[in-house]
Amino acid sequence: MVILDGPETLTSEDQHSCEENVLAFFKHVWLSGAQAEICLQREAHLAWLKRGFTSLPPNFAGLDASRPWFVFWIAHAMEVLGDFDDHWAPKVASFLSHCQDPTGGFAGGPSQLPHLAPTYAAVSALMVAGTEEAYQVVDRAAMYDFLMRMKSPEGGFKMHDEGETDMRGCYCAIAVASMLHILTDELMEGIPEYICRCQTWEGGIAGEEGLEAHGGYSYCGLATLCIAGKADALDLHGFLKWAVHKQMTHEGGFQGRANKLVDSCYSFWQGAIFPLLHEAFRQGGSEKVPLPKDHCWFAPEPLQMYLLLACQHPAGGLRDKPNKSADFYHTCYALSGMAVSQYDVSNHTPLLGDLGNLLERTDIYYNVLLEKAERKCTFFEALPPLAVPGREGVGAVRWRQHVASLSAVEVEASPPHQAATGGYGGTASPSARDQTM
Amino acid sequence: MYADDGDVPYSEREDWKDVTPVPQNDGPHPLAVIRYPPGFEEVHGYFRAIQQKNETSKRALQLTADVIQHNSANYTAWYYRRRCLKDLAIELDDERIFTDKWARDCPKNYQVWYHRRWLISEISARKRAELSPEEAEKAIQSMAREELQYHLDCMQVNNDYKNYNGWSHRQFILQQFKLWHEELPFVEQLLREDIRNNSAWNHRFTVVRNQTWPLTDTVRTREINFALESIRKCANNECAWNYLSAFLGEGDGKVSWTSVPEVETLCREVLDVAEQQHTSCRFASQALADILEAKGDVTAAVAQYEHLQEIDRIREKYWRWKAELLRHKAG
């Protein structure tokens, strides 16, 4: 006796109602033929982002220890939309300099303790600002000391002095060190072993050893190793097997863990795992694993359909899922994920809708624009080395060199009517576009 | 004992007269400026002043409670609170009650759960220092079991059985106080209530891993059978299939896909039922492909991947690549 769908439980009830809400948005477009709605509302998003950049309402008081995050989320969302205006750069530099601690690292706000999460947010935001003035805000020698102080005896990094250790710490510390060209062997010591211990029986990576494989922590662990060119330490095939099943059959977006609901932020955390894995295989030697030449295993158009149809808030900003309000975190990572999905490994652009939906290309290791990663590299490479000579992570450098060696980006837009009626849920329906290996 | 002055502003409190609040310095070009609610700036102004003085005192402890009331994610306030609790050697039972509310109401807050973890470690260290070894052990074990119950309460109150920080706390308690051996019935209860709860499945694996490692054949067989039974009850449940493949294939603790014939039988049974109902089951096809590959039957395994390309369109590229990979390996 075999039952395909056992009795309803909390998980299946939540899933059905979420699916219904999402499909209602899709059906609206299919039935009305309102294909123009598969359109990124750039102006609405930008206007909303600009308002938040300067002023936030009182109900944000609970996020007062995350202010550099707001600077990064908003600045990066703007740059991905192709509209980070130069006049913001000095303000970013000035404000973040007031969040820097004299002992190294950045805090969630002025006079708070330095913490790895706002440190990553602040350094990334300074890279987005992209000026020498912004780069020079960081006291790199003090930063290096701070990062070394955060190394935890059990492996990994503490988030702050006497604070918790989890997978976020690895990514924040190593991404920051790499962006600032102060990555060393001593900083990486023990990190691959720690991350491997957190790769779970499912294949993804957990926040701590023993916990559940999770999209956010999986990106953090994988990207850390990829930056340093050490992804081979993981079971990459097991990782990929886990990750592909996290794209939702009907909704098109990603879930963060098995049997959880779709959430737009995983468009980036899960979506960026695929090009990272592709590049990890490539750097590991493609004679060992023949790689797909123009794609990264997941389906970009359904992801974009989820984001464009179900996640754009009419008043600006993007949301986790329908019936939620827009917020800066989800706007940043929904757009970051959409950008990742719009550039494949051969510089083609699997794009849903017309060219107006195309976002700027990002660096998959740091999640700032690719051009900004190149720009900061030129600056930091020319600086004299610190007492402990550091560098940028070799994996991140090799990827940029590889991308530069490819032919220029070729834009291919898929007509919305085909993609929107393609349908990935059922058995046989016409493909959105011809996909070849 | 906390925040007992209620609504009296700090500036009007007799015992705070000696302190001048320190304003926040955002510099000339602040960004992401929060329009703080009433009282927020005053409390934080006094908190900055106390930090500058490096004062750990009862009033500083009470002030951190007010800061946390305004922003429970203020990790600096929690950090400072721990410093006060340590320096003043304050009785920590009240502190557990203080964090009860925060962890229950803000289950996604890292700071609260970390504070609670610290608290439990600190309390058990103090009990070991103060009591006889037997009494200390008894008190600590009883506290640990209360913590496990507290985790269950939090899940029930919020009707969320997948909260990440909560599970992290539970595993910390089990590890710290060596309670893994009592945990399997709890997991089975959660899975009876919701067979699709992947957090519970993950917990099951972690419990098994901490009870028996390296795996014995008996335990592996028990777990494989548990997964097979579960698949029978709900074959479209990804968790059970993933759990099955945690014990099969290549790698630490695993045996070959071909070593348990019941797995192939069940895969084929599921696929038959699915076909009769004019539907499909990607997990059964995937497992069958793994089995066929392990048997060396490349043609049949490739056929499964081709079938998967048809029935599971969103992963079409992955299945096509899996077929290519297999052909490549076979030469």
PDB file of C-alpha atoms in Angstrom, chain B residues 45-223:
ATOM      1  CA  GLY B  45      21.793  58.538  25.516  1.00  0.00           C
ATOM      2  CA  TYR B  46      22.141  57.264  29.083  1.00  0.00           C
ATOM      3  CA  PHE B  47      23.282  53.872  27.826  1.00  0.00           C
ATOM      4  CA  ARG B  48      26.097  55.470  25.801  1.00  0.00           C
ATOM      5  CA  ALA B  49      27.097  57.461  28.894  1.00  0.00           C
ATOM      6  CA  ILE B  50      27.225  54.315  31.053  1.00  0.00           C
ATOM      7  CA  GLN B  51      29.297  52.540  28.409  1.00  0.00           C
ATOM      8  CA  GLN B  52      31.750  55.425  28.281  1.00  0.00           C
ATOM      9  CA  LYS B  53      32.095  55.321  32.078  1.00  0.00           C
ATOM     10  CA  ASN B  54      32.483  51.551  31.799  1.00  0.00           C
ATOM     11  CA  GLU B  55      30.125  51.269  34.743  1.00  0.00           C
ATOM     12  CA  THR B  56      28.725  47.867  35.686  1.00  0.00           C
ATOM     13  CA  SER B  57      26.121  48.401  38.378  1.00  0.00           C
ATOM     14  CA  LYS B  58      22.566  47.565  39.297  1.00  0.00           C
ATOM     15  CA  ARG B  59      21.297  50.717  37.635  1.00  0.00           C
ATOM     16  CA  ALA B  60      23.293  49.877  34.486  1.00  0.00           C
ATOM     17  CA  LEU B  61      21.711  46.431  34.460  1.00  0.00           C
ATOM     18  CA  GLN B  62      18.263  47.978  34.781  1.00  0.00           C
ATOM     19  CA  LEU B  63      19.098  50.434  31.987  1.00  0.00           C
ATOM     20  CA  THR B  64      19.992  47.600  29.614  1.00  0.00           C
ATOM     21  CA  ALA B  65      16.502  46.176  30.186  1.00  0.00           C
ATOM     22  CA  ASP B  66      15.059  49.493  29.007  1.00  0.00           C
ATOM     23  CA  VAL B  67      17.332  49.577  25.966  1.00  0.00           C
ATOM     24  CA  ILE B  68      16.281  46.003  25.111  1.00  0.00           C
ATOM     25  CA  GLN B  69      12.641  46.985  25.587  1.00  0.00           C
ATOM     26  CA  HIS B  70      13.150  49.577  22.818  1.00  0.00           C
ATOM     27  CA  ASN B  71      15.207  47.288  20.592  1.00  0.00           C
ATOM     28  CA  SER B  72      15.600  43.636  21.511  1.00  0.00           C
ATOM     29  CA  ALA B  73      18.131  43.164  18.666  1.00  0.00           C
ATOM     30  CA  ASN B  74      20.579  45.602  20.309  1.00  0.00           C
ATOM     31  CA  TYR B  75      23.444  43.160  20.738  1.00  0.00           C
ATOM     32  CA  THR B  76      25.531  45.816  22.514  1.00  0.00           C
ATOM     33  CA  ALA B  77      22.895  46.073  25.256  1.00  0.00           C
ATOM     34  CA  TRP B  78      22.748  42.285  25.688  1.00  0.00           C
ATOM     35  CA  TYR B  79      26.547  42.144  25.801  1.00  0.00           C
ATOM     36  CA  TYR B  80      26.664  44.883  28.409  1.00  0.00           C
ATOM     37  CA  ARG B  81      23.932  43.165  30.365  1.00  0.00           C
ATOM     38  CA  ARG B  82      26.057  40.002  30.591  1.00  0.00           C
ATOM     39  CA  ARG B  83      28.970  42.065  31.813  1.00  0.00           C
ATOM     40  CA  CYS B  84      26.804  43.518  34.588  1.00  0.00           C
ATOM     41  CA  LEU B  85      25.421  40.112  35.544  1.00  0.00           C
ATOM     42  CA  LYS B  86      28.942  38.723  35.783  1.00  0.00           C
ATOM     43  CA  ASP B  87      30.532  41.644  37.617  1.00  0.00           C
ATOM     44  CA  LEU B  88      27.717  41.927  40.154  1.00  0.00           C
ATOM     45  CA  ALA B  89      27.435  38.142  40.625  1.00  0.00           C
ATOM     46  CA  ILE B  90      23.671  38.544  40.480  1.00  0.00           C
ATOM     47  CA  GLU B  91      21.339  35.614  41.066  1.00  0.00           C
ATOM     48  CA  LEU B  92      20.441  34.364  37.567  1.00  0.00           C
ATOM     49  CA  ASP B  93      17.037  32.756  38.080  1.00  0.00           C
ATOM     50  CA  ASP B  94      15.253  36.068  37.452  1.00  0.00           C
ATOM     51  CA  GLU B  95      17.288  36.464  34.305  1.00  0.00           C
ATOM     52  CA  ARG B  96      15.806  33.283  32.884  1.00  0.00           C
ATOM     53  CA  ILE B  97      12.341  34.702  33.435  1.00  0.00           C
ATOM     54  CA  PHE B  98      13.486  37.949  31.791  1.00  0.00           C
ATOM     55  CA  THR B  99      14.550  36.110  28.609  1.00  0.00           C
ATOM     56  CA  ASP B 100      11.465  33.810  28.553  1.00  0.00           C
ATOM     57  CA  LYS B 101       9.310  36.529  27.115  1.00  0.00           C
ATOM     58  CA  TRP B 102      11.858  37.744  24.577  1.00  0.00           C
ATOM     59  CA  ALA B 103      12.654  34.353  23.123  1.00  0.00           C
ATOM     60  CA  ARG B 104       8.978  33.469  22.921  1.00  0.00           C
ATOM     61  CA  ASP B 105       7.914  36.791  21.375  1.00  0.00           C
ATOM     62  CA  CYS B 106      10.945  37.343  19.125  1.00  0.00           C
ATOM     63  CA  PRO B 107      11.856  33.786  18.118  1.00  0.00           C
ATOM     64  CA  LYS B 108      14.010  34.981  15.215  1.00  0.00           C
ATOM     65  CA  ASN B 109      16.203  37.184  17.377  1.00  0.00           C
ATOM     66  CA  TYR B 110      19.791  35.863  17.557  1.00  0.00           C
ATOM     67  CA  GLN B 111      20.688  37.959  20.608  1.00  0.00           C
ATOM     68  CA  VAL B 112      17.974  36.595  22.898  1.00  0.00           C
ATOM     69  CA  TRP B 113      18.743  32.976  22.174  1.00  0.00           C
ATOM     70  CA  TYR B 114      22.459  33.517  22.509  1.00  0.00           C
ATOM     71  CA  HIS B 115      21.884  35.257  25.837  1.00  0.00           C
ATOM     72  CA  ARG B 116      19.833  32.322  27.019  1.00  0.00           C
ATOM     73  CA  ARG B 117      22.546  29.914  25.976  1.00  0.00           C
ATOM     74  CA  TRP B 118      25.106  31.910  27.953  1.00  0.00           C
ATOM     75  CA  LEU B 119      22.747  31.992  30.902  1.00  0.00           C
ATOM     76  CA  ILE B 120      22.308  28.235  31.000  1.00  0.00           C
ATOM     77  CA  SER B 121      26.076  27.681  30.819  1.00  0.00           C
ATOM     78  CA  GLU B 122      26.649  30.250  33.550  1.00  0.00           C
ATOM     79  CA  ILE B 123      23.953  28.838  35.841  1.00  0.00           C
ATOM     80  CA  SER B 124      25.287  25.306  35.507  1.00  0.00           C
ATOM     81  CA  ALA B 125      28.850  26.487  36.161  1.00  0.00           C
ATOM     82  CA  ARG B 126      27.695  28.293  39.300  1.00  0.00           C
ATOM     83  CA  LYS B 127      25.712  25.280  40.515  1.00  0.00           C
ATOM     84  CA  ARG B 128      28.761  23.084  40.091  1.00  0.00           C
ATOM     85  CA  ALA B 129      30.787  25.570  42.109  1.00  0.00           C
ATOM     86  CA  GLU B 130      28.222  25.982  44.877  1.00  0.00           C
ATOM     87  CA  LEU B 131      26.630  22.571  45.375  1.00  0.00           C
ATOM     88  CA  SER B 132      27.866  19.065  46.002  1.00  0.00           C
ATOM     89  CA  PRO B 133      28.494  17.141  42.763  1.00  0.00           C
ATOM     90  CA  GLU B 134      25.304  15.064  43.181  1.00  0.00           C
ATOM     91  CA  GLU B 135      23.090  18.041  44.027  1.00  0.00           C
ATOM     92  CA  ALA B 136      24.601  20.106  41.238  1.00  0.00           C
ATOM     93  CA  GLU B 137      24.021  17.351  38.679  1.00  0.00           C
ATOM     94  CA  LYS B 138      20.439  16.940  39.803  1.00  0.00           C
ATOM     95  CA  ALA B 139      19.737  20.659  39.608  1.00  0.00           C
ATOM     96  CA  ILE B 140      21.421  20.973  36.223  1.00  0.00           C
ATOM     97  CA  GLN B 141      19.600  18.002  34.725  1.00  0.00           C
ATOM     98  CA  SER B 142      16.309  19.394  35.914  1.00  0.00           C
ATOM     99  CA  MET B 143      17.132  22.800  34.409  1.00  0.00           C
ATOM    100  CA  ALA B 144      18.131  21.167  31.119  1.00  0.00           C
ATOM    101  CA  ARG B 145      14.799  19.334  30.911  1.00  0.00           C
ATOM    102  CA  GLU B 146      12.987  22.599  31.634  1.00  0.00           C
ATOM    103  CA  GLU B 147      14.845  24.126  28.704  1.00  0.00           C
ATOM    104  CA  LEU B 148      13.716  21.322  26.393  1.00  0.00           C
ATOM    105  CA  GLN B 149      10.145  21.862  27.552  1.00  0.00           C
ATOM    106  CA  TYR B 150      10.580  25.596  27.025  1.00  0.00           C
ATOM    107  CA  HIS B 151      11.626  24.969  23.417  1.00  0.00           C
ATOM    108  CA  LEU B 152       8.496  22.887  22.861  1.00  0.00           C
ATOM    109  CA  ASP B 153       6.364  25.629  24.482  1.00  0.00           C
ATOM    110  CA  CYS B 154       7.862  28.247  22.152  1.00  0.00           C
ATOM    111  CA  MET B 155       7.048  26.122  19.109  1.00  0.00           C
ATOM    112  CA  GLN B 156       3.497  25.537  20.313  1.00  0.00           C
ATOM    113  CA  VAL B 157       2.805  29.159  21.265  1.00  0.00           C
ATOM    114  CA  ASN B 158       4.001  30.402  17.881  1.00  0.00           C
ATOM    115  CA  ASN B 159       2.607  27.403  15.987  1.00  0.00           C
ATOM    116  CA  ASP B 160       6.004  27.259  14.277  1.00  0.00           C
ATOM    117  CA  TYR B 161       7.865  23.985  14.534  1.00  0.00           C
ATOM    118  CA  LYS B 162      10.739  25.056  12.301  1.00  0.00           C
ATOM    119  CA  ASN B 163      12.207  28.058  14.079  1.00  0.00           C
ATOM    120  CA  TYR B 164      15.926  27.874  13.450  1.00  0.00           C
ATOM    121  CA  ASN B 165      17.166  29.591  16.615  1.00  0.00           C
ATOM    122  CA  GLY B 166      14.885  27.439  18.752  1.00  0.00           C
ATOM    123  CA  TRP B 167      16.257  24.225  17.263  1.00  0.00           C
ATOM    124  CA  SER B 168      19.765  25.521  17.752  1.00  0.00           C
ATOM    125  CA  HIS B 169      19.000  26.058  21.437  1.00  0.00           C
ATOM    126  CA  ARG B 170      17.559  22.560  21.795  1.00  0.00           C
ATOM    127  CA  GLN B 171      20.610  20.927  20.234  1.00  0.00           C
ATOM    128  CA  PHE B 172      22.890  23.018  22.413  1.00  0.00           C
ATOM    129  CA  ILE B 173      21.090  21.756  25.531  1.00  0.00           C
ATOM    130  CA  LEU B 174      21.194  18.132  24.348  1.00  0.00           C
ATOM    131  CA  GLN B 175      24.887  18.390  23.579  1.00  0.00           C
ATOM    132  CA  GLN B 176      25.872  20.312  26.679  1.00  0.00           C
ATOM    133  CA  PHE B 177      24.020  18.050  29.111  1.00  0.00           C
ATOM    134  CA  LYS B 178      24.342  14.763  27.178  1.00  0.00           C
ATOM    135  CA  LEU B 179      20.657  14.106  26.717  1.00  0.00           C
ATOM    136  CA  TRP B 180      20.694  12.780  23.150  1.00  0.00           C
ATOM    137  CA  HIS B 181      19.725   9.272  24.281  1.00  0.00           C
ATOM    138  CA  GLU B 182      16.278  10.446  25.475  1.00  0.00           C
ATOM    139  CA  GLU B 183      15.427  12.384  22.356  1.00  0.00           C
ATOM    140  CA  LEU B 184      14.098   9.917  19.782  1.00  0.00           C
ATOM    141  CA  PRO B 185      10.532   9.678  21.216  1.00  0.00           C
ATOM    142  CA  PHE B 186      10.245  13.487  20.999  1.00  0.00           C
ATOM    143  CA  VAL B 187      11.252  13.432  17.324  1.00  0.00           C
ATOM    144  CA  GLU B 188       8.797  10.648  16.566  1.00  0.00           C
ATOM    145  CA  GLN B 189       5.985  12.590  18.199  1.00  0.00           C
ATOM    146  CA  LEU B 190       6.750  15.666  16.065  1.00  0.00           C
ATOM    147  CA  LEU B 191       6.889  13.541  12.911  1.00  0.00           C
ATOM    148  CA  ARG B 192       3.570  11.911  13.799  1.00  0.00           C
ATOM    149  CA  GLU B 193       2.068  15.391  13.994  1.00  0.00           C
ATOM    150  CA  ASP B 194       3.678  16.631  10.774  1.00  0.00           C
ATOM    151  CA  ILE B 195       5.494  14.098   8.646  1.00  0.00           C
ATOM    152  CA  ARG B 196       6.586  16.943   6.343  1.00  0.00           C
ATOM    153  CA  ASN B 197       8.451  18.904   9.030  1.00  0.00           C
ATOM    154  CA  ASN B 198      12.012  18.882   7.709  1.00  0.00           C
ATOM    155  CA  SER B 199      13.386  20.411  10.922  1.00  0.00           C
ATOM    156  CA  ALA B 200      12.163  17.325  12.755  1.00  0.00           C
ATOM    157  CA  TRP B 201      13.727  15.039  10.133  1.00  0.00           C
ATOM    158  CA  ASN B 202      16.998  16.902  10.463  1.00  0.00           C
ATOM    159  CA  HIS B 203      16.803  16.604  14.220  1.00  0.00           C
ATOM    160  CA  ARG B 204      16.273  12.867  13.870  1.00  0.00           C
ATOM    161  CA  PHE B 205      19.483  12.543  11.877  1.00  0.00           C
ATOM    162  CA  THR B 206      21.423  14.629  14.390  1.00  0.00           C
ATOM    163  CA  VAL B 207      20.048  12.549  17.272  1.00  0.00           C
ATOM    164  CA  VAL B 208      21.071   9.317  15.540  1.00  0.00           C
ATOM    165  CA  ARG B 209      24.468  10.741  14.682  1.00  0.00           C
ATOM    166  CA  ASN B 210      25.077  11.717  18.301  1.00  0.00           C
ATOM    167  CA  GLN B 211      23.810   8.429  19.685  1.00  0.00           C
ATOM    168  CA  THR B 212      25.548   5.980  17.383  1.00  0.00           C
ATOM    169  CA  TRP B 213      28.542   6.909  15.267  1.00  0.00           C
ATOM    170  CA  PRO B 214      30.043   5.145  13.400  1.00  0.00           C
ATOM    171  CA  LEU B 215      26.647   3.770  12.460  1.00  0.00           C
ATOM    172  CA  THR B 216      25.961   0.127  13.253  1.00  0.00           C
ATOM    173  CA  ASP B 217      24.134  -1.980  10.670  1.00  0.00           C
ATOM    174  CA  THR B 218      21.226  -2.327  13.097  1.00  0.00           C
ATOM    175  CA  VAL B 219      20.742   1.412  13.478  1.00  0.00           C
ATOM    176  CA  ARG B 220      21.172   2.029   9.756  1.00  0.00           C
ATOM    177  CA  THR B 221      18.576  -0.623   8.951  1.00  0.00           C
ATOM    178  CA  ARG B 222      16.194   0.860  11.535  1.00  0.00           C
ATOM    179  CA  GLU B 223      16.543   4.312  10.006  1.00  0.00           C
TER     180      GLU B 223
END
